Structures are given as C-alpha cells and as structure tokens.
mmCIF file of C-alpha atoms in Angstrom:
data_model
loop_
_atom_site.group_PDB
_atom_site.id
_atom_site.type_symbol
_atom_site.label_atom_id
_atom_site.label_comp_id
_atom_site.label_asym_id
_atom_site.label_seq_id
_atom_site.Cartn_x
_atom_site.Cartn_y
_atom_site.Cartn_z
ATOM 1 C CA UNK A 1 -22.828 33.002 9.977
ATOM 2 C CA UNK A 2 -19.629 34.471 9.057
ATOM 3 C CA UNK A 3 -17.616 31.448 11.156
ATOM 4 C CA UNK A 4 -19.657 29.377 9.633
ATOM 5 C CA UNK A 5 -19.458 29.485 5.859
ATOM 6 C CA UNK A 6 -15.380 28.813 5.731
ATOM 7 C CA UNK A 7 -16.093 25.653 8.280
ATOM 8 C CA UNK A 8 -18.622 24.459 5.984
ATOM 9 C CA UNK A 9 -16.594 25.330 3.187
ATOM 10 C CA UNK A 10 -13.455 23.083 4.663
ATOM 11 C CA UNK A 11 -15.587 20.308 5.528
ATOM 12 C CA UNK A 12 -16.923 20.466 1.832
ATOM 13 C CA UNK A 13 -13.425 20.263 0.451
ATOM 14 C CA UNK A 14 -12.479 17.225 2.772
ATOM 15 C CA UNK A 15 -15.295 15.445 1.922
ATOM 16 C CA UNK A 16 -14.261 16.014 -2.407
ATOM 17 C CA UNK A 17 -10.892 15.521 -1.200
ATOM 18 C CA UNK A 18 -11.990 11.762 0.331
ATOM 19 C CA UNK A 19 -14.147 11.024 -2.508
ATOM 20 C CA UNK A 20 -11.183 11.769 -5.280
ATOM 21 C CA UNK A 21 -8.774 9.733 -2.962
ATOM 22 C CA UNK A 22 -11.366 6.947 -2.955
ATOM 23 C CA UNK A 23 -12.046 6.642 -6.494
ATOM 24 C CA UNK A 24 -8.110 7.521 -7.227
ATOM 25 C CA UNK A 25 -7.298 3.992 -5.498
ATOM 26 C CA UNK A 26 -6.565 1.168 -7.624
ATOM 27 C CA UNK A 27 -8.681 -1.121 -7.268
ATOM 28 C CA UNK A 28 -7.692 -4.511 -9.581
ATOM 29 C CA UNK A 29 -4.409 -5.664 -9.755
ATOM 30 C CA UNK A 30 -2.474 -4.455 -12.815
ATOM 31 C CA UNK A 31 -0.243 -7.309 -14.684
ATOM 32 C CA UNK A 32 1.798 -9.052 -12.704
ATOM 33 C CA UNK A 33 4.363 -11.152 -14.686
ATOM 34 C CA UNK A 34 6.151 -14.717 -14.420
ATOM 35 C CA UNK A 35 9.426 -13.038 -13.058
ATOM 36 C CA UNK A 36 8.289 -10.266 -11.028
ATOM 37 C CA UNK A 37 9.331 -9.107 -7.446
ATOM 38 C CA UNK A 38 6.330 -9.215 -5.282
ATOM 39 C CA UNK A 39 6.246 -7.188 -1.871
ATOM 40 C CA UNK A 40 3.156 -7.526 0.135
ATOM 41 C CA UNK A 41 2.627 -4.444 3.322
ATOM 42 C CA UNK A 42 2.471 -6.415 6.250
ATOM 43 C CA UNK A 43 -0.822 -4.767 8.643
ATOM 44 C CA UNK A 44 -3.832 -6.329 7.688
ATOM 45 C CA UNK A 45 -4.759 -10.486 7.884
ATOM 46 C CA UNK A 46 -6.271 -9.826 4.702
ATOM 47 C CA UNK A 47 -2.679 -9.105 2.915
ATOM 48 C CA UNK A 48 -0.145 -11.973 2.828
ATOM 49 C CA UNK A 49 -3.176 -14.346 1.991
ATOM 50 C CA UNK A 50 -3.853 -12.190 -0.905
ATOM 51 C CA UNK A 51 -0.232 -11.950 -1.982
ATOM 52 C CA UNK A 52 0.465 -16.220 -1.396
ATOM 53 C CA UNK A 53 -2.844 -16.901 -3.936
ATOM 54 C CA UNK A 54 -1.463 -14.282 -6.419
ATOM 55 C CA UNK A 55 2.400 -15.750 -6.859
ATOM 56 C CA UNK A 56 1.211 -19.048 -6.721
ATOM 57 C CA UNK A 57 0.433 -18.168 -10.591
ATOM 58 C CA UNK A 58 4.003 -17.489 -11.101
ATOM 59 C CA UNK A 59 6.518 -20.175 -9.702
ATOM 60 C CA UNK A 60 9.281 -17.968 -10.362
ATOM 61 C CA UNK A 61 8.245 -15.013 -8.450
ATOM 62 C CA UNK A 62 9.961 -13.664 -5.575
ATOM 63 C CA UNK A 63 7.755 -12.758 -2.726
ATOM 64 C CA UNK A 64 8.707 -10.243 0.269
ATOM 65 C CA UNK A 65 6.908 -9.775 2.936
ATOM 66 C CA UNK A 66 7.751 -6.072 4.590
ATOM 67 C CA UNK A 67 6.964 -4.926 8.085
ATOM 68 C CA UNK A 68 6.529 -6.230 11.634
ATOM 69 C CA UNK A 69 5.066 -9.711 12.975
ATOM 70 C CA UNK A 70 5.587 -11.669 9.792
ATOM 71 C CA UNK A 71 8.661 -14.052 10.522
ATOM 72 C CA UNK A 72 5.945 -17.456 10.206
ATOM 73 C CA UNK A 73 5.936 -17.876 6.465
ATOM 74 C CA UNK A 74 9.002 -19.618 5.134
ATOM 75 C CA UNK A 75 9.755 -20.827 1.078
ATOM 76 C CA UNK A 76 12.223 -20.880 -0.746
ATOM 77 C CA UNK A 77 10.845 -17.511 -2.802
ATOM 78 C CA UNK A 78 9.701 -15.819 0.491
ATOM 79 C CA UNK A 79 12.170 -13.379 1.696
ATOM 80 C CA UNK A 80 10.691 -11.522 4.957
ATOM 81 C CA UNK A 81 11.480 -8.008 6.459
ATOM 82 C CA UNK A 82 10.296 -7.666 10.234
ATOM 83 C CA UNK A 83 12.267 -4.402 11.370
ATOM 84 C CA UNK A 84 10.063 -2.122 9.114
ATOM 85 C CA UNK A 85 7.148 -0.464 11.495
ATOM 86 C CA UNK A 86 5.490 1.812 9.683
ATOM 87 C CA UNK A 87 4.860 2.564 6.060
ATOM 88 C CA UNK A 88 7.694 4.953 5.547
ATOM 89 C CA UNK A 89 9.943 2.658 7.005
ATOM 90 C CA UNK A 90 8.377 -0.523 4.563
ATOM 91 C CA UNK A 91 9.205 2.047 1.932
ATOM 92 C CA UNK A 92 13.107 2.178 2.780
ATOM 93 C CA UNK A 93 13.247 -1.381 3.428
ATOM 94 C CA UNK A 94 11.879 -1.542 -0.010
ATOM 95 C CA UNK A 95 14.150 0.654 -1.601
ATOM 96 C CA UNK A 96 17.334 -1.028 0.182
ATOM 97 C CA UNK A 97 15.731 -4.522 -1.568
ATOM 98 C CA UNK A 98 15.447 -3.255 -4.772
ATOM 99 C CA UNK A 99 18.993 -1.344 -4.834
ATOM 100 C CA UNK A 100 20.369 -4.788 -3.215
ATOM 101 C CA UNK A 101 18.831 -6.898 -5.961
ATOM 102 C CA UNK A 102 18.863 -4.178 -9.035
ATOM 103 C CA UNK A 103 15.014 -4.680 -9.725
ATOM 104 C CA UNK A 104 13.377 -2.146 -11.637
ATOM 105 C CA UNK A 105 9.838 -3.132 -11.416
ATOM 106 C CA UNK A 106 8.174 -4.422 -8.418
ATOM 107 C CA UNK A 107 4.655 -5.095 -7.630
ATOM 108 C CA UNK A 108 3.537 -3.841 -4.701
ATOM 109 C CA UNK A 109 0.389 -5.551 -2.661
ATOM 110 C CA UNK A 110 -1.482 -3.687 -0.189
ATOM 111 C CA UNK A 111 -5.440 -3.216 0.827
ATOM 112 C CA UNK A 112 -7.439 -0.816 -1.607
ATOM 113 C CA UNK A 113 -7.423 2.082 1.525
ATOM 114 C CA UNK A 114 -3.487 1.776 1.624
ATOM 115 C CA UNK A 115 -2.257 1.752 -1.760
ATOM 116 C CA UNK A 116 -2.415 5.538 -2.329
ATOM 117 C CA UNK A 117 -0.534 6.329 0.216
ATOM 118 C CA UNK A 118 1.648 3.135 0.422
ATOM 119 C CA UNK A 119 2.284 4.109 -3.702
ATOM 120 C CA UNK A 120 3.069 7.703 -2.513
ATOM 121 C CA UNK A 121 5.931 6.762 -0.211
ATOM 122 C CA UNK A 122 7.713 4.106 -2.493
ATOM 123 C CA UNK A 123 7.145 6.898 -5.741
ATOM 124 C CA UNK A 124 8.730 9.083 -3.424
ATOM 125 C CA UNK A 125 11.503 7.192 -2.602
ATOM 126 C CA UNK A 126 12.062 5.124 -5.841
ATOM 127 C CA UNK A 127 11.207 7.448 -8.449
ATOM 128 C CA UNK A 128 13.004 5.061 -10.887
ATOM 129 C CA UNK A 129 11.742 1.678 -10.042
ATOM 130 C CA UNK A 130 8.001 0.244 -11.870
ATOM 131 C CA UNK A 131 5.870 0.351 -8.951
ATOM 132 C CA UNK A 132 2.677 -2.164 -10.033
ATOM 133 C CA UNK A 133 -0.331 -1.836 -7.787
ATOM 134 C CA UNK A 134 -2.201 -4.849 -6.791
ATOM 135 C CA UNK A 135 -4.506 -3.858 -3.802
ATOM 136 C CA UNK A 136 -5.962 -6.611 -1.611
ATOM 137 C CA UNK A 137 -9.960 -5.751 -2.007
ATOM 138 C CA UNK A 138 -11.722 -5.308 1.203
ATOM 139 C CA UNK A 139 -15.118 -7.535 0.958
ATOM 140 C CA UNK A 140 -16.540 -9.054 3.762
ATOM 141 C CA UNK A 141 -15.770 -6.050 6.289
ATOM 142 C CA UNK A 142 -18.838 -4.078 7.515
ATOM 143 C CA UNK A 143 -19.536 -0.707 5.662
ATOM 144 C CA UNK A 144 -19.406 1.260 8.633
ATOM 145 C CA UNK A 145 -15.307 -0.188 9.509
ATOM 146 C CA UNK A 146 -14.960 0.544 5.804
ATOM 147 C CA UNK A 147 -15.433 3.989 6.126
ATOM 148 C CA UNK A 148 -13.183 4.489 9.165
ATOM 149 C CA UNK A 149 -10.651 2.548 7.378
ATOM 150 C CA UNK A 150 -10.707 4.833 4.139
ATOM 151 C CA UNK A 151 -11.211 8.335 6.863
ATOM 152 C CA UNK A 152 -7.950 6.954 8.769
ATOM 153 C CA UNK A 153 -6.299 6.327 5.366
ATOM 154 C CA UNK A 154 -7.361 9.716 3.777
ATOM 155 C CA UNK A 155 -6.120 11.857 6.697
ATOM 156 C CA UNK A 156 -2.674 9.847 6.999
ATOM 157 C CA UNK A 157 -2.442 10.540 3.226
ATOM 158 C CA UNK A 158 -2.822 14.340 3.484
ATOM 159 C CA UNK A 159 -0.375 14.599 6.696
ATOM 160 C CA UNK A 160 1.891 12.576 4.013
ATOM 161 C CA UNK A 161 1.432 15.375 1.334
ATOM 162 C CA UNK A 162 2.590 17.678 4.044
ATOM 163 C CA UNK A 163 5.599 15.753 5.003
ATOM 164 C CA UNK A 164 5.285 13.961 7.944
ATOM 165 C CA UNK A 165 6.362 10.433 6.790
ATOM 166 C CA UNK A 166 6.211 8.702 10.218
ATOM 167 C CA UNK A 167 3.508 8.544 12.108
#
C-alpha cells in the first residue's frame, strides 16, 4: 500500500499536469495584422494549409515556412527553411530570421498540441520579439489519435522544462 499511494499520487499529478497544459493551449488565433511576419512549423499536413488561407487576408505578409520537407511552395512572400529538424532547431532558424530581418513581432502557426511547447522554445530564445499564437485546430482527427497527440506533446513539453531541447 505504501508503494502504492506515491505512484498513484504521480500519476494524479500528470494527469492535472496534462489537463492544465491542455486548456493552457491557445486555441484561436490572436490578431494577425496586414504587415506581419508569418512562420508556420513544418510537421503536420494540417499546417502550411492553415498558414496559406490565413495570409491570403494580408497581401503584404511575409510567410516562412520552417523545418524539413517543405521546399514545394514557392511566392514571392514565401521564404522557406528546410535545414531545421526539430523544434529547437525551427526555434534558432527563427531567431536567425528575425535578427536578419529586425522583426519584433512574429506570428507563429503551429497545431493546438504544439504551440505550448513550440511558444516555449521561441520565448526562450527570443525573449524580446512579439511571439503571436495562431494554432492550426485539429478537427477531423479521431479522438483516440487526439489524445496520443496531446500525451506525446505533454511529455516532450515537460522533458523541455527540464532542458533537453532536442529530442
């Protein structure tokens, strides 16, 4: 019994834990104006999509697509990154963008289970620069691949918090 109260105890605070870094996620997009720099996290098919039907609002905004296996959009006000691997690394490919081009508000566009930690990296990095959230909602997936998604999320958040950026 002894063994089992603090195991029961742990699981209890992981499970609070997930439900606060659930309902902690953004989940609308916050103002996004006419001139902003727009950089959408490459990793999910539901993400660039997202990101093309928001700047076509704005003619004028500048849209950069960060990460790996993203080199088949081209416009003129598309730049793309495709060393980036990871999240960390779309951070400091970020951050070298926005030092490069002196911005000092971005909007960042990622999928609702990403954008904590995504925001945690780039806050980390660029504690200077406007970071707007604009998450890429997740309808149409199953529940059950929803959950995974958030669990995976969650648990690469916390190993975040602990600092192990890569992984």
């Amino acid at each position: 019994m002894k063994l089992l109260t603090p195991s029961l105890l742990l699981l209890g605070i992981f499970v609070f834990g997930g439900l606060v870094f659930k309902l902690s996620a953004p989940t609308q997009c916050d103002e996004i104006r006419p001139h902003d720099s727009v950089f959408v996290l490459t990793g999910d098919i539901r993400r660039i999509p997202f990101a093309m039907r928001k700047t076509r609002e704005y003619p004028n905004t500048n849209l950069y697509i960060i990460g790996v296996g993203t080199t088949y959009y081209t416009a003129p006000n598309i730049t793309i990154e495709s060393k980036s691997k990871s999240t960390y690394q779309n951070a400091l490919a970020i951050k070298n963008i926005t030092t490069e081009q002196n911005l000092n508000r971005i909007v960042i566009i990622t999928t609702e289970e990403h954008m904590n930690r995504a925001q945690y990296l780039l806050k980390h990095e660029m504690p200077n620069i406007q970071i707007i959230t604009c998450p890429a909602p997740l309808h149409g997936m199953p529940v059950a691949k929803r959950v995974k998604r958030w669990t995976i999320e969650y648990i690469k958040y916390i190993v975040t918090l602990f600092g192990i950026k890569e992984g």
